[in-house]
mmCIF file of C-alpha atoms in Angstrom:
data_model
loop_
_atom_site.group_PDB
_atom_site.id
_atom_site.type_symbol
_atom_site.label_atom_id
_atom_site.label_comp_id
_atom_site.label_asym_id
_atom_site.label_seq_id
_atom_site.Cartn_x
_atom_site.Cartn_y
_atom_site.Cartn_z
ATOM 1 C CA UNK P 502 -0.095 0.154 0.133
ATOM 2 C CA UNK P 503 0.867 3.509 -0.091
ATOM 3 C CA UNK P 504 2.723 5.159 2.477
ATOM 4 C CA UNK P 505 3.972 7.596 3.566
ATOM 5 C CA UNK P 506 6.655 8.608 6.138
ATOM 6 C CA UNK P 507 7.431 11.665 8.520
ATOM 7 C CA UNK P 508 11.103 11.911 10.653
ATOM 8 C CA UNK P 509 11.965 12.147 13.355
ATOM 9 C CA UNK P 510 8.654 11.238 15.239
ATOM 10 C CA UNK P 511 8.963 14.057 17.634
ATOM 11 C CA UNK P 512 11.868 17.458 17.356
ATOM 12 C CA UNK P 513 13.958 18.890 20.205
ATOM 13 C CA UNK P 514 14.896 22.347 19.370
ATOM 14 C CA UNK P 515 16.450 24.845 21.052
ATOM 15 C CA UNK P 516 15.496 28.604 19.230
ATOM 16 C CA UNK P 517 17.379 29.810 16.990
ATOM 17 C CA UNK P 518 18.364 26.249 16.380
ATOM 18 C CA UNK P 519 17.944 24.992 12.578
ATOM 19 C CA UNK P 520 16.790 21.752 11.913
ATOM 20 C CA UNK P 521 14.846 19.961 8.937
ATOM 21 C CA UNK P 522 11.695 18.350 9.193
ATOM 22 C CA UNK P 523 11.780 14.771 6.819
ATOM 23 C CA UNK P 524 9.150 13.574 4.583
ATOM 24 C CA UNK P 525 9.698 10.668 2.530
ATOM 25 C CA UNK P 526 6.816 7.881 -0.336
ATOM 26 C CA UNK P 527 6.749 5.314 -1.580
ATOM 27 C CA UNK P 528 3.830 6.054 -4.009
ATOM 28 C CA UNK P 529 4.563 6.726 -7.982
ATOM 29 C CA UNK P 530 2.240 9.716 -10.020
ATOM 30 C CA UNK P 531 2.584 12.416 -7.634
ATOM 31 C CA UNK P 532 0.586 15.008 -8.563
ATOM 32 C CA UNK P 533 1.865 17.073 -5.186
ATOM 33 C CA UNK P 534 3.848 17.473 -1.787
ATOM 34 C CA UNK P 535 1.356 18.895 0.756
ATOM 35 C CA UNK P 536 2.721 20.756 4.347
ATOM 36 C CA UNK P 537 0.768 21.475 7.534
ATOM 37 C CA UNK P 538 0.860 22.465 10.809
ATOM 38 C CA UNK P 539 -1.237 21.326 13.333
ATOM 39 C CA UNK P 540 -1.839 22.865 16.903
ATOM 40 C CA UNK P 541 -3.144 20.982 18.808
ATOM 41 C CA UNK P 542 -6.846 19.942 18.991
ATOM 42 C CA UNK P 543 -7.331 22.258 15.871
ATOM 43 C CA UNK P 544 -7.207 20.920 12.378
ATOM 44 C CA UNK P 545 -4.250 21.220 9.608
ATOM 45 C CA UNK P 546 -3.011 24.686 8.062
ATOM 46 C CA UNK P 547 -1.798 24.571 4.768
ATOM 47 C CA UNK P 548 1.817 25.417 4.436
ATOM 48 C CA UNK P 549 3.250 24.824 1.178
ATOM 49 C CA UNK P 550 2.559 23.485 -1.784
ATOM 50 C CA UNK P 551 4.825 21.579 -4.028
ATOM 51 C CA UNK P 552 4.560 20.189 -7.805
ATOM 52 C CA UNK P 553 7.727 19.189 -8.920
ATOM 53 C CA UNK P 554 11.266 17.850 -8.711
ATOM 54 C CA UNK P 555 14.074 21.150 -7.488
ATOM 55 C CA UNK P 556 10.730 22.832 -6.429
ATOM 56 C CA UNK P 557 11.519 25.299 -3.114
ATOM 57 C CA UNK P 558 8.564 27.377 -1.019
ATOM 58 C CA UNK P 559 9.718 29.687 1.891
ATOM 59 C CA UNK P 560 7.745 31.593 4.105
ATOM 60 C CA UNK P 561 9.200 33.102 7.137
ATOM 61 C CA UNK P 562 11.445 30.636 8.835
ATOM 62 C CA UNK P 563 9.777 27.807 6.989
ATOM 63 C CA UNK P 564 11.090 26.283 4.032
ATOM 64 C CA UNK P 565 9.680 23.446 1.552
ATOM 65 C CA UNK P 566 11.863 21.702 -0.602
ATOM 66 C CA UNK P 567 11.005 18.653 -2.732
ATOM 67 C CA UNK P 568 13.189 15.690 -4.139
ATOM 68 C CA UNK P 569 11.380 12.910 -6.510
ATOM 69 C CA UNK P 570 11.242 10.358 -3.388
ATOM 70 C CA UNK P 571 11.824 12.783 -0.354
ATOM 71 C CA UNK P 572 10.354 16.749 1.083
ATOM 72 C CA UNK P 573 11.642 18.561 4.000
ATOM 73 C CA UNK P 574 10.635 20.823 5.268
ATOM 74 C CA UNK P 575 13.512 23.379 6.767
ATOM 75 C CA UNK P 576 13.350 25.452 9.380
ATOM 76 C CA UNK P 577 15.701 28.688 10.262
ATOM 77 C CA UNK P 578 16.167 30.147 13.401
ATOM 78 C CA UNK P 579 12.991 27.952 15.315
ATOM 79 C CA UNK P 580 10.990 30.427 17.847
ATOM 80 C CA UNK P 581 8.936 28.586 20.151
ATOM 81 C CA UNK P 582 6.213 30.249 19.019
ATOM 82 C CA UNK P 583 6.951 26.727 15.489
ATOM 83 C CA UNK P 584 5.879 24.439 18.015
ATOM 84 C CA UNK P 585 3.062 22.415 16.537
ATOM 85 C CA UNK P 586 3.158 19.277 14.922
ATOM 86 C CA UNK P 587 3.935 19.208 11.651
ATOM 87 C CA UNK P 588 2.704 17.282 8.559
ATOM 88 C CA UNK P 589 3.136 15.945 4.960
ATOM 89 C CA UNK P 590 0.757 14.562 2.919
ATOM 90 C CA UNK P 591 0.819 13.767 -0.599
ATOM 91 C CA UNK P 592 -1.276 14.061 -3.444
ATOM 92 C CA UNK P 593 -2.261 11.508 -6.331
ATOM 93 C CA UNK P 594 -5.098 12.659 -7.430
ATOM 94 C CA UNK P 595 -7.771 15.722 -6.994
ATOM 95 C CA UNK P 596 -9.759 13.524 -4.539
ATOM 96 C CA UNK P 597 -7.467 11.723 -2.027
ATOM 97 C CA UNK P 598 -4.586 12.951 0.557
ATOM 98 C CA UNK P 599 -2.044 10.643 2.011
ATOM 99 C CA UNK P 600 -0.719 12.218 5.284
ATOM 100 C CA UNK P 601 2.038 10.873 7.326
ATOM 101 C CA UNK P 602 2.202 10.413 11.074
ATOM 102 C CA UNK P 603 3.287 14.264 11.484
ATOM 103 C CA UNK P 604 6.742 15.118 13.117
ATOM 104 C CA UNK P 605 5.791 16.873 17.001
ATOM 105 C CA UNK P 606 7.752 20.278 16.462
ATOM 106 C CA UNK P 607 9.480 21.206 20.611
ATOM 107 C CA UNK P 608 11.359 24.517 20.193
ATOM 108 C CA UNK P 609 11.775 25.356 23.557
ATOM 109 C CA UNK P 610 13.587 29.098 24.821
ATOM 110 C CA UNK N 405 -14.307 34.597 5.407
ATOM 111 C CA UNK N 406 -16.313 32.409 7.460
ATOM 112 C CA UNK N 407 -13.411 28.770 6.358
ATOM 113 C CA UNK N 408 -14.570 25.576 7.592
ATOM 114 C CA UNK N 409 -16.898 25.165 10.184
ATOM 115 C CA UNK N 410 -17.894 21.704 12.358
ATOM 116 C CA UNK N 411 -20.445 20.805 14.527
ATOM 117 C CA UNK N 412 -20.337 19.756 17.617
ATOM 118 C CA UNK N 413 -17.106 20.357 18.795
ATOM 119 C CA UNK N 414 -16.660 17.435 21.454
ATOM 120 C CA UNK N 415 -19.265 14.778 21.478
ATOM 121 C CA UNK N 416 -19.671 10.962 23.524
ATOM 122 C CA UNK N 417 -21.470 8.836 22.852
ATOM 123 C CA UNK N 418 -21.977 5.485 24.211
ATOM 124 C CA UNK N 419 -20.775 2.406 22.745
ATOM 125 C CA UNK N 420 -23.551 1.045 19.623
ATOM 126 C CA UNK N 421 -25.088 4.512 19.296
ATOM 127 C CA UNK N 422 -25.593 6.352 16.036
ATOM 128 C CA UNK N 423 -23.498 10.141 15.845
ATOM 129 C CA UNK N 424 -23.516 12.507 13.287
ATOM 130 C CA UNK N 425 -21.078 14.876 11.976
ATOM 131 C CA UNK N 426 -21.439 17.798 10.443
ATOM 132 C CA UNK N 427 -19.633 20.795 7.994
ATOM 133 C CA UNK N 428 -20.296 23.546 6.373
ATOM 134 C CA UNK N 429 -16.986 24.174 3.686
ATOM 135 C CA UNK N 430 -15.258 27.786 3.032
ATOM 136 C CA UNK N 431 -16.924 30.436 0.655
ATOM 137 C CA UNK N 432 -17.058 29.331 -2.409
ATOM 138 C CA UNK N 433 -15.225 25.843 -2.260
ATOM 139 C CA UNK N 434 -17.804 22.575 -3.767
ATOM 140 C CA UNK N 435 -16.050 19.634 -3.042
ATOM 141 C CA UNK N 436 -16.327 18.814 0.925
ATOM 142 C CA UNK N 437 -13.964 14.970 2.151
ATOM 143 C CA UNK N 438 -14.009 13.496 6.000
ATOM 144 C CA UNK N 439 -11.375 12.198 7.668
ATOM 145 C CA UNK N 440 -9.835 10.218 10.756
ATOM 146 C CA UNK N 441 -6.823 11.162 13.531
ATOM 147 C CA UNK N 442 -6.321 8.829 15.930
ATOM 148 C CA UNK N 443 -4.524 10.016 18.875
ATOM 149 C CA UNK N 444 -0.298 10.653 17.642
ATOM 150 C CA UNK N 445 -1.128 9.959 13.432
ATOM 151 C CA UNK N 446 -1.611 11.688 10.632
ATOM 152 C CA UNK N 447 -5.249 11.495 9.423
ATOM 153 C CA UNK N 448 -7.329 8.975 7.197
ATOM 154 C CA UNK N 449 -9.087 9.511 4.423
ATOM 155 C CA UNK N 450 -13.063 9.022 4.646
ATOM 156 C CA UNK N 451 -14.658 9.422 1.910
ATOM 157 C CA UNK N 452 -14.887 12.475 -0.212
ATOM 158 C CA UNK N 453 -18.763 14.451 -1.629
ATOM 159 C CA UNK N 454 -18.797 16.385 -5.083
ATOM 160 C CA UNK N 455 -21.878 17.459 -7.286
ATOM 161 C CA UNK N 456 -24.071 15.149 -3.883
ATOM 162 C CA UNK N 457 -22.047 12.428 -4.654
ATOM 163 C CA UNK N 458 -19.550 10.344 -3.072
ATOM 164 C CA UNK N 459 -16.748 10.377 -5.665
ATOM 165 C CA UNK N 460 -13.953 7.986 -3.547
ATOM 166 C CA UNK N 461 -14.172 6.046 -0.498
ATOM 167 C CA UNK N 462 -10.713 5.146 1.055
ATOM 168 C CA UNK N 463 -10.633 1.921 3.699
ATOM 169 C CA UNK N 464 -13.810 2.143 6.369
ATOM 170 C CA UNK N 465 -16.205 0.592 5.969
ATOM 171 C CA UNK N 466 -20.202 1.202 5.493
ATOM 172 C CA UNK N 467 -20.744 2.005 9.555
ATOM 173 C CA UNK N 468 -19.712 5.644 7.837
ATOM 174 C CA UNK N 469 -22.329 7.612 6.002
ATOM 175 C CA UNK N 470 -22.316 10.658 4.523
ATOM 176 C CA UNK N 471 -24.435 13.419 2.345
ATOM 177 C CA UNK N 472 -23.482 16.596 0.972
ATOM 178 C CA UNK N 473 -26.657 18.611 0.473
ATOM 179 C CA UNK N 474 -27.385 21.437 -2.744
ATOM 180 C CA UNK N 475 -25.342 24.048 -0.364
ATOM 181 C CA UNK N 476 -22.541 22.139 -0.152
ATOM 182 C CA UNK N 477 -22.552 21.605 3.318
ATOM 183 C CA UNK N 478 -22.192 17.604 4.612
ATOM 184 C CA UNK N 479 -23.206 15.389 6.969
ATOM 185 C CA UNK N 480 -20.640 12.724 8.537
ATOM 186 C CA UNK N 481 -22.922 9.654 10.348
ATOM 187 C CA UNK N 482 -21.357 6.914 11.192
ATOM 188 C CA UNK N 483 -23.534 4.060 12.960
ATOM 189 C CA UNK N 484 -23.130 1.222 15.505
ATOM 190 C CA UNK N 485 -20.484 2.731 17.432
ATOM 191 C CA UNK N 486 -16.861 1.725 18.694
ATOM 192 C CA UNK N 487 -14.891 2.095 20.599
ATOM 193 C CA UNK N 488 -11.858 3.006 18.607
ATOM 194 C CA UNK N 489 -14.273 5.009 16.444
ATOM 195 C CA UNK N 490 -12.531 7.479 19.946
ATOM 196 C CA UNK N 491 -10.941 10.118 17.059
ATOM 197 C CA UNK N 492 -11.015 13.859 15.620
ATOM 198 C CA UNK N 493 -12.369 14.282 12.955
ATOM 199 C CA UNK N 494 -11.644 16.333 10.884
ATOM 200 C CA UNK N 495 -13.937 18.052 7.377
ATOM 201 C CA UNK N 496 -11.638 19.790 4.513
ATOM 202 C CA UNK N 497 -13.053 21.402 2.095
ATOM 203 C CA UNK N 498 -11.800 22.682 -1.506
ATOM 204 C CA UNK N 499 -12.390 24.330 -4.928
ATOM 205 C CA UNK N 500 -12.652 22.424 -8.082
ATOM 206 C CA UNK N 501 -11.888 25.899 -10.087
ATOM 207 C CA UNK N 502 -7.816 25.767 -10.352
ATOM 208 C CA UNK N 503 -5.398 22.965 -11.666
ATOM 209 C CA UNK N 504 -5.323 19.626 -9.283
ATOM 210 C CA UNK N 505 -4.633 18.664 -6.865
ATOM 211 C CA UNK N 506 -6.045 21.158 -4.745
ATOM 212 C CA UNK N 507 -5.232 21.914 -1.230
ATOM 213 C CA UNK N 508 -7.671 21.304 1.427
ATOM 214 C CA UNK N 509 -8.780 23.603 4.348
ATOM 215 C CA UNK N 510 -9.819 22.262 7.115
ATOM 216 C CA UNK N 511 -11.853 22.843 9.180
ATOM 217 C CA UNK N 512 -11.610 22.625 14.085
ATOM 218 C CA UNK N 513 -12.722 19.109 14.008
ATOM 219 C CA UNK N 514 -15.408 17.150 15.904
ATOM 220 C CA UNK N 515 -12.862 14.652 18.662
ATOM 221 C CA UNK N 516 -15.431 12.263 19.569
ATOM 222 C CA UNK N 517 -15.074 9.865 22.432
ATOM 223 C CA UNK N 518 -16.820 6.870 22.266
ATOM 224 C CA UNK N 519 -17.880 5.357 25.311
#
């Protein structure tokens, strides 16, 4: 079965300590790779869509990149308010997406 | 601009009962998808509605059913509730006016607890 795998499951950073989250997908025919942020008890909030290998998108301290097999979410100089669970989802047609289990990020001041 | 609204926010039901969850999509969106998110897991696709019809379904039993109304709002019904149905149920809406794949706007979810 198609899978989307995210690593690490949890990540603890000090404020200002940059790092990257990984999302790998095993299915073929990818049409779009999505990144979402989810705060506790809330629905996912859209961050980025990437459509083709080599594409990059940035928003404040976050930058998402896509290769043929995986995507990375780079977090530069994170702040405590960046603490959340980050989900990636692979879209293979406009009807359905496969979500990873997420990376829970905790940024300490 | 109102986003996706879901009701109720929390619900406690007894095993074997039936439940109905409701969703109003974001203004301008015509497609509604439902997801189940267990604690510590990513959302799992239940089904999607477009033009009042179920267009695609995930690996969920027939106990899970839905409906979409002419105003694009949607309901998720779950019959014969099991303890394992306890989860956050997310509604997501999207707009098919642009190129696919269509990104979702999620609601805040309904937290269902089955006891």
